[in-house]
Short mmCIF file of C-alpha atoms in Angstrom, two decimals:
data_model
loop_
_atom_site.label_atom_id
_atom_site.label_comp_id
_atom_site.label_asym_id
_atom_site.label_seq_id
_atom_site.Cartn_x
_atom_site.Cartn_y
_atom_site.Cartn_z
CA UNK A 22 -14.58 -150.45 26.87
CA UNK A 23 -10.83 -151.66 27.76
CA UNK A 24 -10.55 -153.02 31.16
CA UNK A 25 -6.97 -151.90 33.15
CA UNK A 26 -5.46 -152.62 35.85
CA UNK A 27 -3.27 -150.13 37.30
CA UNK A 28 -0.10 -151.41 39.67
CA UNK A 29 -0.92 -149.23 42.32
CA UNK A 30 -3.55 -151.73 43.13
CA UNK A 31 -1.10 -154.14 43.91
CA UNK A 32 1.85 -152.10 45.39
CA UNK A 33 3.39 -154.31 47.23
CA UNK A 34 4.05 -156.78 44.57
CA UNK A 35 6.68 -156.77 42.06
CA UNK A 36 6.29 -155.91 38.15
CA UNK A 37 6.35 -159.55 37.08
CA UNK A 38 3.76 -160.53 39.40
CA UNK A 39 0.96 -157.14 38.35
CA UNK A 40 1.68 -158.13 34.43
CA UNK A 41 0.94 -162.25 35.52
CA UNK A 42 -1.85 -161.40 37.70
CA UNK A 43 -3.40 -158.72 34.96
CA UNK A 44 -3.25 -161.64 32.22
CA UNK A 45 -4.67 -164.76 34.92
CA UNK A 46 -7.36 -162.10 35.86
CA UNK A 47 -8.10 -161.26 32.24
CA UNK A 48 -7.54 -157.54 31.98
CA UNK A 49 -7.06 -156.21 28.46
CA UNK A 50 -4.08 -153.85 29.58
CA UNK A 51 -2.44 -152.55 32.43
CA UNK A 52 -0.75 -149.69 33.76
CA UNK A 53 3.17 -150.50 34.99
CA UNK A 54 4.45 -148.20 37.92
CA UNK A 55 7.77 -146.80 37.30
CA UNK A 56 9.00 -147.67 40.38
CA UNK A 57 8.53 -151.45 39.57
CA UNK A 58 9.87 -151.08 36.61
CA UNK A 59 13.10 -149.36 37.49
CA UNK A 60 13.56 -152.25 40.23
CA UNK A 61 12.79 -154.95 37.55
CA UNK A 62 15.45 -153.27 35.37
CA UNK A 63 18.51 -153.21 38.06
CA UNK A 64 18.61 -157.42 36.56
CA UNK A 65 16.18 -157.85 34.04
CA UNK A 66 16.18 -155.97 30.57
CA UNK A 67 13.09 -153.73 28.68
CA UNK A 68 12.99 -157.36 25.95
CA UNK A 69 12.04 -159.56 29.29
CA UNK A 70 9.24 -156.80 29.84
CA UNK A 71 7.93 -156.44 26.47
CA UNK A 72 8.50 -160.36 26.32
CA UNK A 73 6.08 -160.82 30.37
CA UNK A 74 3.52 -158.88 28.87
CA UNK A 75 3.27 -160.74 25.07
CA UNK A 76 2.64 -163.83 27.14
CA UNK A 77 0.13 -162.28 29.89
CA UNK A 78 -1.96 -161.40 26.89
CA UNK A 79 -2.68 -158.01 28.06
CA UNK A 80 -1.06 -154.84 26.65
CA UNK A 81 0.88 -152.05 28.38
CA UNK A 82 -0.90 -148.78 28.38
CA UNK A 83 0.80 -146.43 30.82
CA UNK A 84 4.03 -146.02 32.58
CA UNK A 85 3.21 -143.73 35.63
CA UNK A 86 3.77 -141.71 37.66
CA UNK A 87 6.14 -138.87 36.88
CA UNK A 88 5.58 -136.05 39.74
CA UNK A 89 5.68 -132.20 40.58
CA UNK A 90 5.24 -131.19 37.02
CA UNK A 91 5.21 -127.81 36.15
CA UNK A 92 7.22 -126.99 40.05
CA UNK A 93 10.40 -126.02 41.23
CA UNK A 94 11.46 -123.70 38.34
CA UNK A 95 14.11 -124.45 35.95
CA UNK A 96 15.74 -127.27 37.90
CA UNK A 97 12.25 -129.16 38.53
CA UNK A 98 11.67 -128.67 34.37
CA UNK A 99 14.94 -130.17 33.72
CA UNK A 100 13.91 -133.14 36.14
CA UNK A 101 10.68 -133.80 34.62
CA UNK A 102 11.74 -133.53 30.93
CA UNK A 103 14.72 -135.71 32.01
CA UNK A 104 12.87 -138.56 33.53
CA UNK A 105 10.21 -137.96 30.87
CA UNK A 106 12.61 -138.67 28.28
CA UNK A 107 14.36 -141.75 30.25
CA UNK A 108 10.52 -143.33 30.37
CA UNK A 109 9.66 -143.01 27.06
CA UNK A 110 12.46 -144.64 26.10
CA UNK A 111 11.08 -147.26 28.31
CA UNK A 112 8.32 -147.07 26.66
CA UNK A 113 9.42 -147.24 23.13
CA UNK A 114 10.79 -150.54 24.07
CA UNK A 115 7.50 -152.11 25.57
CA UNK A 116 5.39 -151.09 23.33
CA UNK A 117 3.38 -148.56 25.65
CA UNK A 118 1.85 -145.74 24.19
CA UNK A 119 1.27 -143.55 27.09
CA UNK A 120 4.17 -141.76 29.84
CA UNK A 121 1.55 -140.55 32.88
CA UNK A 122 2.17 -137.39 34.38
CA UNK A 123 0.64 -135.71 37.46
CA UNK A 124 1.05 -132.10 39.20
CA UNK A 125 2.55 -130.76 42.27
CA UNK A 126 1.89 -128.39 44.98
CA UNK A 127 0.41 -124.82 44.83
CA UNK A 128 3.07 -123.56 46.57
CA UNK A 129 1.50 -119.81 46.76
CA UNK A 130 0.99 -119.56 43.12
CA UNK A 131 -1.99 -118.14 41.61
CA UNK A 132 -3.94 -120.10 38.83
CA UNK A 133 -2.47 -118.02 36.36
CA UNK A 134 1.17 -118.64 37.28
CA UNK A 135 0.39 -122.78 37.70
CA UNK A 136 -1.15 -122.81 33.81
CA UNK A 137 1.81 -121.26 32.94
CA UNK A 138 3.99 -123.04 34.91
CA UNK A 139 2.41 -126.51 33.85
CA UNK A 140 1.73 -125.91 30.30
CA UNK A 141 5.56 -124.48 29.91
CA UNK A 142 6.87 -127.97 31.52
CA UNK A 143 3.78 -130.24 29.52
CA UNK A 144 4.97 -128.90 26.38
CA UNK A 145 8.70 -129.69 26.90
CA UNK A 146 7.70 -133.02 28.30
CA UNK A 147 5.26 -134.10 25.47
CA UNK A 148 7.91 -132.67 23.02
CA UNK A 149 10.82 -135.14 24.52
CA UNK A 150 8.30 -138.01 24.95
CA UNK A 151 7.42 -137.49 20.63
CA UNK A 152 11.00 -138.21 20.00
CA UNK A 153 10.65 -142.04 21.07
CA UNK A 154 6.65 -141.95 19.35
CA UNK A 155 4.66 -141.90 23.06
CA UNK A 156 2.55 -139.57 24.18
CA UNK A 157 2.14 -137.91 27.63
CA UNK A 158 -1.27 -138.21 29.65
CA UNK A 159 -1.75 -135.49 32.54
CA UNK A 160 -3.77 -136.53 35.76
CA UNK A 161 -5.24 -134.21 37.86
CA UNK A 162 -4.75 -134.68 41.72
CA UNK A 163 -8.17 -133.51 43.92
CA UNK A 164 -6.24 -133.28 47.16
CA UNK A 165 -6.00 -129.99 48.50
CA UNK A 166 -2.14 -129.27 48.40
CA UNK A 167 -2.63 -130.28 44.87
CA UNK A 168 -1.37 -127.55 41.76
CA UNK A 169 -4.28 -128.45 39.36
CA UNK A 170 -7.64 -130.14 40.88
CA UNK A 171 -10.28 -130.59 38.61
CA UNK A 172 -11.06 -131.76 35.34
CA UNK A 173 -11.57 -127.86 33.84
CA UNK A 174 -8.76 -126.91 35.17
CA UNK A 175 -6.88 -130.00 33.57
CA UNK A 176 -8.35 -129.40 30.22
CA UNK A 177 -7.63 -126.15 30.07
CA UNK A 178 -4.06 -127.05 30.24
CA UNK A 179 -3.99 -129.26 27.92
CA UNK A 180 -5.77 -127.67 25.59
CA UNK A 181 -3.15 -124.65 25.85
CA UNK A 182 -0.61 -126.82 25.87
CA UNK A 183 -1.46 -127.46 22.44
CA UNK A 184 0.39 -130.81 21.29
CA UNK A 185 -0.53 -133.89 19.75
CA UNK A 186 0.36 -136.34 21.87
CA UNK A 187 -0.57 -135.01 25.10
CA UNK A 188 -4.05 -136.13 26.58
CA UNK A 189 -5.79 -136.39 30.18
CA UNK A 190 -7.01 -138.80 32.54
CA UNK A 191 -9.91 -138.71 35.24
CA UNK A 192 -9.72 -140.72 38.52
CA UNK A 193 -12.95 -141.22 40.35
CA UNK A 194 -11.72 -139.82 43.57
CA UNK A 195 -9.51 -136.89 42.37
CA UNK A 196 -12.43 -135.82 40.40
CA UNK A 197 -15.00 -136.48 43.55
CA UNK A 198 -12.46 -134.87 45.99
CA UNK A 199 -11.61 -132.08 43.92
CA UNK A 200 -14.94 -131.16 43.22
CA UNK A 201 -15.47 -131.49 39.40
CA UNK A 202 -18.45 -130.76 38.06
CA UNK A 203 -19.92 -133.50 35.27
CA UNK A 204 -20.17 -130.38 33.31
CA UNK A 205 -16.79 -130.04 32.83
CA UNK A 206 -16.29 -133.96 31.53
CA UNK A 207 -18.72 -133.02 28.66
CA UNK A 208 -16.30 -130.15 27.39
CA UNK A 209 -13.00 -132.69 26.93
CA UNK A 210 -12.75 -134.11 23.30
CA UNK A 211 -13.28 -137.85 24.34
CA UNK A 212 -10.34 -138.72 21.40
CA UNK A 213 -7.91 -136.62 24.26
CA UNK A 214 -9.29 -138.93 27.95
CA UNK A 215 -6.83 -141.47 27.83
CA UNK A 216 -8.40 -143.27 30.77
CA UNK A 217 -10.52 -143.29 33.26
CA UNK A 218 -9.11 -144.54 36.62
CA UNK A 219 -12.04 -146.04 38.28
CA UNK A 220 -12.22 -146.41 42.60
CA UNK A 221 -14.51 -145.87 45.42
CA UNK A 222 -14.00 -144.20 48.62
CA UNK A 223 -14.50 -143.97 52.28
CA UNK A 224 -17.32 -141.27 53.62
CA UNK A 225 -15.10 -138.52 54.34
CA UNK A 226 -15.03 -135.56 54.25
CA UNK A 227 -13.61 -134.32 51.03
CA UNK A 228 -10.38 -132.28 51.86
CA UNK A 229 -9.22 -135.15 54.31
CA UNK A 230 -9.70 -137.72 51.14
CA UNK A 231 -6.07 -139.63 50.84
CA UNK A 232 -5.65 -142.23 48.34
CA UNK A 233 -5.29 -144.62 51.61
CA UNK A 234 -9.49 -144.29 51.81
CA UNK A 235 -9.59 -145.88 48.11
CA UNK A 236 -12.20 -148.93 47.71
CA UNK A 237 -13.39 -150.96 45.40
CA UNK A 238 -15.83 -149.79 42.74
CA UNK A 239 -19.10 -149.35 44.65
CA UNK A 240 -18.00 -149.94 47.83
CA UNK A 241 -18.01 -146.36 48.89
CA UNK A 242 -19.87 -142.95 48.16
CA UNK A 243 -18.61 -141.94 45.07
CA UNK A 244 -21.60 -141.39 42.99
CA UNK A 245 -19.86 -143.41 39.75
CA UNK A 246 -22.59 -144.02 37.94
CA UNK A 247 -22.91 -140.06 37.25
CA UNK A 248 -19.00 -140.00 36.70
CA UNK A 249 -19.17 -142.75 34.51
CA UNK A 250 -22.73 -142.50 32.63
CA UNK A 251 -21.32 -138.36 31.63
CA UNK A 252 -18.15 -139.82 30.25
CA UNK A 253 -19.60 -142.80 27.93
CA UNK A 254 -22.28 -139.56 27.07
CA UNK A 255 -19.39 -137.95 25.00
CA UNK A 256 -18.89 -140.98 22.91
CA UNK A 257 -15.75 -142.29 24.48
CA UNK A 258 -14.81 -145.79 24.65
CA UNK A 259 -11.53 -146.45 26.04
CA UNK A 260 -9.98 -147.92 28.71
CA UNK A 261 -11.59 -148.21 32.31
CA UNK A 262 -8.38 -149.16 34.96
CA UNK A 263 -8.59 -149.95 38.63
CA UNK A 264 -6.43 -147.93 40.68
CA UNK A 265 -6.82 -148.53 44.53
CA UNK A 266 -3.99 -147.25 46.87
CA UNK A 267 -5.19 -149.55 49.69
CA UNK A 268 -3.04 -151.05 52.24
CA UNK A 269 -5.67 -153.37 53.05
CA UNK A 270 -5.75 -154.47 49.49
CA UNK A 271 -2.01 -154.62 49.22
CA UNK A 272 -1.69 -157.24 52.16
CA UNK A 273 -4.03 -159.72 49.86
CA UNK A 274 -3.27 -162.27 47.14
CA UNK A 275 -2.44 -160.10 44.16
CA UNK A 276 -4.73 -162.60 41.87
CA UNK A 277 -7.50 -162.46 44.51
CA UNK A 278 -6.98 -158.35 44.18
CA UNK A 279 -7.25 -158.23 40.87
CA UNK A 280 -10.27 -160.76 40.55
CA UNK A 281 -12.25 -158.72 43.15
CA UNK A 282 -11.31 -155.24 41.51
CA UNK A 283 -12.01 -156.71 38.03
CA UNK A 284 -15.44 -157.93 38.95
CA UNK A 285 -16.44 -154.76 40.83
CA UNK A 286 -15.44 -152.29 37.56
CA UNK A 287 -17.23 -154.49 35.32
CA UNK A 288 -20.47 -154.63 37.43
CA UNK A 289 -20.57 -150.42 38.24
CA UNK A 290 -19.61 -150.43 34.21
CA UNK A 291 -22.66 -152.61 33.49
CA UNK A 292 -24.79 -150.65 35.61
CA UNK A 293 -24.49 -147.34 33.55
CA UNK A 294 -25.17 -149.57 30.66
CA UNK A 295 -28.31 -150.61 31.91
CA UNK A 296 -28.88 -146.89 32.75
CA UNK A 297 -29.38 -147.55 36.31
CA UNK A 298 -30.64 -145.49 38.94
CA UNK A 299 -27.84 -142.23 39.92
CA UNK A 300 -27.21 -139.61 42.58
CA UNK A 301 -26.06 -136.00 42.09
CA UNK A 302 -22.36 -135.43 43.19
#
């Protein structure tokens, strides 16, 4: 297992100070948010990224999110390919393998129409992203509004999506929220989960879940070691990365942040390992 730490966890905080605090904290990679990096870019240049993360010692594994894929028609295609393209350029340049990519709204579609939908704008996405060499990894989202919920329903995109470099990621709380079924983990090839975004949450009820209830690994009532003991039952052994969306969290010392969230995915890791006692989702 690779540990990651995901930007998100430290929103507040500027791109310089997530790739310092992932190396001081001893994360093996991390995840850069877009956002951060278009903001480091307005001075800096893509060689004083690539050049941050060399010395942090960890490695860039992600650049996310791009939203509302497989939405708004023609015009939100164009967007998405666009900005897919612009990132993997990005990416290219830092030597990050993965663009991450995440759903939109229903909007009164049936399934049908948003695996078409999705699958039409993943393939023209991954195709764009393979002309720089990066792949394109597709989150589910378990809120309610949310086009594609689950981990089946994921998989079933990508699968008839049908290109190389486009895999999937699970998050702990879209997959608890959404209502995934560990069932559905043990039918994704594990060479395709490109990671797993581990987090706790508040006890809520499951359609009010926001990404504001996040908490650190075992701090709340996801049942992870179920989540976590079906994925490392497929064989997979990739990377594990903290993403919290807490405010709380965000108002902290980055390092301290990182230290705490590094320490709590290591011990619910370690705990699966040990094949320690689990609950049923």
């Amino acid at each position: 297992m690779q540990l990651g730490f995901n930007g998100a966890t430290t929103q507040t905080a500027d791109l310089a100070t997530d790739i310092h605090v992932a190396g001081q904290a001893g994360y093996d990679v991390i995840e850069l948010r877009d956002g951060k990096l278009d903001q480091f870019l307005a001075q800096g240049s893509l060689d004083d990224v690539r050049r941050m993360v060399r010395e942090a010692n960890v490695a860039a594994w992600t650049i996310n999110a791009i939203d509302r894929v497989g939405v708004d028609g023609a015009v939100g295609t164009a967007r998405a390919v666009a900005r897919c393209r612009e990132l993997s350029r990005y990416a290219q340049a830092i030597e990050c393998p993965w663009v991450l990519v995440v759903p939109g709204p229903t909007d009164g579609r049936t399934d049908a129409q948003v695996t078409s939908d999705t699958v039409a704008t993943l393939r023209e996405m991954a195709d764009a992203a393979a002309e720089f060499g990066i792949s394109v990894a597709f989150e589910f989202m378990g809120f309610p509004w949310a086009a594609v919920r689950d981990v089946a329903g994921a998989w079933e995109i990508v699968q008839e999506a049908n290109r190389p470099n486009l895999g999937i990621i699970v998050d702990t709380a879209h997959f608890y929220a959404g209502g995934s079924t560990l069932e559905s983990i043990r039918e994704v090839d594990p060479g395709r989960l490109v990671v797993l975004h581990i987090n706790d949450v508040e006890d809520v009820a499951k359609p009010d879940i926001t990404d504001g209830h996040r908490l650190y690994p075992g701090e709340g009532v996801i049942p992870l070691q179920d989540i976590l003991g079906a994925v490392r039952a497929t064989g997979w052994d990739g990377v594990v990365s903290v993403e919290l969306f807490r405010e709380e969290y965000w108002q902290q010392d980055p390092l301290v942040v990182a230290r705490e969230a590094k320490a709590r995915t290591v011990a619910a890791w370690e705990r699966v390992l040990r094949g320690g006692r689990r609950t049923r989702i």
